[in-house]
Amino acid sequence: MADPARREAISRQARAWLEANALILDTETTGLGDDAEVVELALVDCAGAVLLDTLVRPSGPVPAEAAAIHGITDAMLAEAPTWSEVHDRFCDLVEGRQVVIYSREFDTRVITQTARRYGLPAPQGFDPVLDPGRIHCAMQAYAEFRGEWSAEKGQYRWQKLSAAAVQQGVTVTNAHRALGDCLMTLGVVRAMASPENAQGV
C-alpha cells in the first residue's frame, strides 16, 4: 500500500478535481502511433453529465487490430463527423476547465496530432508540458494511490482502467468505448477522493 501521506495527498487532489467540477475525457483511436487519429471522443463532468459523446470519422480506415479492441468499425464511422466538424465544440467545452484523463499523455498526443492533420491548432492548454496545471492524469494519480511499487521500472505500477475500477468497486461497463471509460474514470476519481479510502480503511 502507498505511504499514508502520499495516499492522503492524492485523495486531496481527487477531491479538488471533484470540487472544481473537472471534465473527464476519453478517446478511442485508430492506433497508438504518431499517425493515430481519434475515432471517438467523450466528455463528462463530475456529476456524470454527458457533455460530448461522438464518433469521429478518421481520414482513413480503422485498422483491424484497433477495431478488435474498441469495436468501432468503418461502417459505424461512415456518417460520423470529421475532427474538423467537432473541433470547435470540443475546444469550447474544455476552454479554461480542469480536465482529467486516465492516460493523459496518450490522449492529449492523439487529440493534438488529429487536429494538426486537419490544419487546426491543438486545444488551448492541451499540452501537459506547456500547461501542466490544467490537464491531469488519473492513471498516474491512481498508481501512487494504489502504491504497488515496480522495482524494475523504478515507479509505481500503472493499473489498467478496468483493473483500477474493479479494485475500487466501480462497475465496469462499456469498457474501451469513450463514454464508458469516462464514467469508469469518474468512479475511480470518486473512490480516491473518499476519506475512508485515503486512510486505507
Coordinates of C-alpha atoms in Angstrom, one line a residue:
M1 CA 0.0 0.0 0.0
A2 CA 1.2 3.6 -0.7
D3 CA 2.7 5.7 2.0
P4 CA -0.2 7.1 4.0
A5 CA 0.9 10.7 3.5
R6 CA 1.2 10.2 -0.3
R7 CA -2.2 8.4 -0.4
E8 CA -3.8 11.3 1.5
A9 CA -2.2 13.8 -0.9
I10 CA -3.7 12.0 -3.9
S11 CA -7.1 11.9 -2.1
R12 CA -7.0 15.6 -1.6
Q13 CA -6.1 16.1 -5.3
A14 CA -9.0 13.9 -6.3
R15 CA -11.4 15.9 -4.1
A16 CA -10.1 19.1 -5.7
W17 CA -10.9 17.8 -9.1
L18 CA -14.5 17.0 -8.0
E19 CA -14.9 20.4 -6.3
A20 CA -13.7 22.1 -9.5
N21 CA -16.2 20.0 -11.5
A22 CA -13.4 18.9 -13.7
L23 CA -14.2 17.4 -17.1
I24 CA -13.4 13.7 -17.5
L25 CA -12.2 12.9 -21.1
D26 CA -11.5 9.7 -23.0
T27 CA -10.8 8.9 -26.7
E28 CA -10.8 5.8 -28.8
T29 CA -8.3 5.9 -31.7
T30 CA -7.1 4.2 -34.9
G31 CA -4.0 3.0 -33.1
L32 CA -1.1 4.0 -30.8
G33 CA 1.4 5.6 -33.2
D34 CA 2.3 9.1 -34.4
D35 CA -0.3 8.7 -37.2
A36 CA -3.1 7.6 -34.9
E37 CA -6.4 9.6 -35.1
V38 CA -9.4 10.0 -32.8
V39 CA -12.4 7.9 -33.8
E40 CA -14.5 8.5 -30.6
L41 CA -14.5 11.3 -28.1
A42 CA -16.4 11.8 -24.8
L43 CA -16.5 14.3 -22.1
V44 CA -18.5 14.1 -18.8
D45 CA -18.5 16.4 -15.8
C46 CA -18.0 15.3 -12.2
A47 CA -21.8 14.9 -11.8
G48 CA -21.6 12.3 -14.6
A49 CA -23.5 14.6 -17.0
V50 CA -22.5 13.8 -20.6
L51 CA -21.3 16.9 -22.4
L52 CA -19.9 15.3 -25.5
D53 CA -20.2 11.7 -26.9
T54 CA -19.4 11.4 -30.6
L55 CA -17.9 9.1 -33.1
V56 CA -15.3 10.9 -35.3
R57 CA -14.6 9.8 -38.9
P58 CA -10.8 9.5 -39.5
S59 CA -9.1 10.2 -42.7
G60 CA -8.6 6.5 -43.5
P61 CA -9.8 3.1 -42.5
V62 CA -9.7 1.8 -38.9
P63 CA -7.0 -0.9 -38.6
A64 CA -8.4 -4.3 -37.7
E65 CA -6.3 -4.5 -34.6
A66 CA -7.8 -1.3 -33.3
A67 CA -11.4 -2.2 -34.2
A68 CA -10.8 -5.5 -32.3
I69 CA -10.2 -3.6 -29.1
H70 CA -13.0 -0.9 -29.2
G71 CA -15.4 -2.4 -31.7
I72 CA -15.6 0.7 -33.8
T73 CA -15.8 -0.1 -37.5
D74 CA -15.6 1.8 -40.7
A75 CA -19.3 1.2 -41.3
M76 CA -20.1 2.8 -37.9
L77 CA -18.0 5.8 -38.9
A78 CA -19.3 6.3 -42.4
E79 CA -21.7 9.1 -41.4
A80 CA -19.8 10.4 -38.4
P81 CA -18.4 14.0 -38.3
T82 CA -14.8 14.5 -39.0
W83 CA -12.5 16.1 -36.4
S84 CA -12.8 19.5 -38.2
E85 CA -16.5 19.3 -37.5
V86 CA -16.2 18.6 -33.8
H87 CA -13.0 20.7 -33.1
D88 CA -14.7 24.0 -32.2
R89 CA -17.3 22.5 -30.0
F90 CA -14.6 20.4 -28.2
C91 CA -12.3 23.4 -27.7
D92 CA -15.2 25.5 -26.3
L93 CA -16.1 22.8 -23.8
V94 CA -12.6 22.3 -22.5
E95 CA -11.5 26.0 -22.5
G96 CA -10.5 27.1 -19.1
R97 CA -11.6 23.9 -17.4
Q98 CA -9.7 21.3 -15.4
V99 CA -9.5 18.1 -17.4
V100 CA -8.8 14.6 -16.0
I101 CA -7.8 11.8 -18.4
Y102 CA -6.9 8.3 -17.4
S103 CA -3.9 8.2 -19.8
R104 CA -3.2 11.9 -20.2
E105 CA 0.0 11.7 -22.4
F106 CA -1.6 9.4 -24.9
D107 CA -5.0 11.1 -25.3
T108 CA -3.5 14.6 -25.4
R109 CA -1.0 13.5 -28.1
V110 CA -3.6 11.8 -30.3
I111 CA -6.0 14.8 -30.0
T112 CA -3.2 17.2 -30.9
Q113 CA -2.0 15.2 -33.9
T114 CA -5.6 14.6 -35.1
A115 CA -6.2 18.4 -35.0
R116 CA -2.9 19.1 -36.8
R117 CA -3.9 16.6 -39.5
Y118 CA -6.8 18.9 -40.4
G119 CA -4.6 22.0 -40.1
L120 CA -6.2 23.0 -36.8
P121 CA -4.5 24.2 -33.6
A122 CA -4.4 21.9 -30.6
P123 CA -6.9 22.9 -28.0
Q124 CA -5.5 25.7 -25.9
G125 CA -3.6 24.5 -22.9
F126 CA -3.8 20.9 -24.0
D127 CA 0.0 20.3 -23.9
P128 CA 0.7 18.9 -20.5
V129 CA 4.3 20.0 -20.8
L130 CA 3.5 23.6 -21.6
D131 CA 0.4 23.8 -19.3
P132 CA 0.8 21.1 -16.6
G133 CA -1.6 22.6 -14.2
R134 CA -4.9 22.1 -16.0
I135 CA -4.7 18.6 -17.7
H136 CA -4.4 15.9 -15.1
C137 CA -3.5 12.2 -15.4
A138 CA -5.8 9.9 -13.3
M139 CA -3.7 6.9 -14.2
Q140 CA -0.6 8.4 -12.6
A141 CA -2.6 9.5 -9.6
Y142 CA -4.1 6.1 -9.1
A143 CA -0.7 4.4 -9.4
E144 CA 0.5 6.4 -6.5
F145 CA -2.8 5.9 -4.6
R146 CA -2.6 2.2 -5.1
G147 CA 1.0 2.1 -4.1
E148 CA 2.3 -1.0 -5.9
W149 CA 6.0 -0.3 -6.5
S150 CA 7.7 -1.6 -9.6
A151 CA 11.4 -2.1 -8.8
E152 CA 12.0 -2.9 -12.5
K153 CA 10.6 0.5 -13.7
G154 CA 11.5 2.5 -10.6
Q155 CA 8.0 3.9 -10.2
Y156 CA 4.5 3.0 -9.0
R157 CA 2.9 0.3 -11.2
W158 CA 0.3 1.7 -13.6
Q159 CA -3.1 -0.1 -13.5
K160 CA -5.3 -0.6 -16.5
L161 CA -8.5 1.4 -16.1
S162 CA -10.8 -1.7 -15.9
A163 CA -8.4 -3.1 -13.2
A164 CA -8.5 0.1 -11.2
A165 CA -12.3 0.1 -11.4
V166 CA -12.5 -3.4 -10.1
Q167 CA -10.1 -2.7 -7.3
Q168 CA -12.2 0.2 -6.2
G169 CA -15.6 -1.4 -6.6
V170 CA -16.6 0.6 -9.6
T171 CA -18.9 -1.1 -12.1
V172 CA -17.1 -1.9 -15.4
T173 CA -19.5 -1.2 -18.3
N174 CA -18.8 -0.5 -21.9
A175 CA -15.0 -0.7 -21.5
H176 CA -12.9 0.5 -24.4
R177 CA -15.7 2.9 -25.5
A178 CA -15.1 6.6 -24.8
L179 CA -18.2 7.3 -22.7
G180 CA -17.9 4.0 -20.7
D181 CA -14.2 4.8 -19.9
C182 CA -15.1 8.3 -18.9
L183 CA -17.6 7.1 -16.4
M184 CA -15.2 4.4 -15.0
T185 CA -12.5 7.1 -14.6
L186 CA -15.0 9.3 -12.7
G187 CA -15.8 6.3 -10.5
V188 CA -12.1 5.8 -9.7
V189 CA -11.6 9.5 -9.0
R190 CA -14.6 9.4 -6.6
A191 CA -13.1 6.4 -4.9
M192 CA -9.7 8.1 -4.5
A193 CA -11.5 11.2 -3.1
S194 CA -13.2 9.1 -0.3
P195 CA -11.7 9.9 3.1
E196 CA -12.1 6.3 4.1
N197 CA -10.2 5.1 1.1
A198 CA -7.5 7.7 1.7
Q199 CA -6.9 6.2 5.1
G200 CA -6.8 2.7 3.7
V201 CA -9.9 1.8 5.6

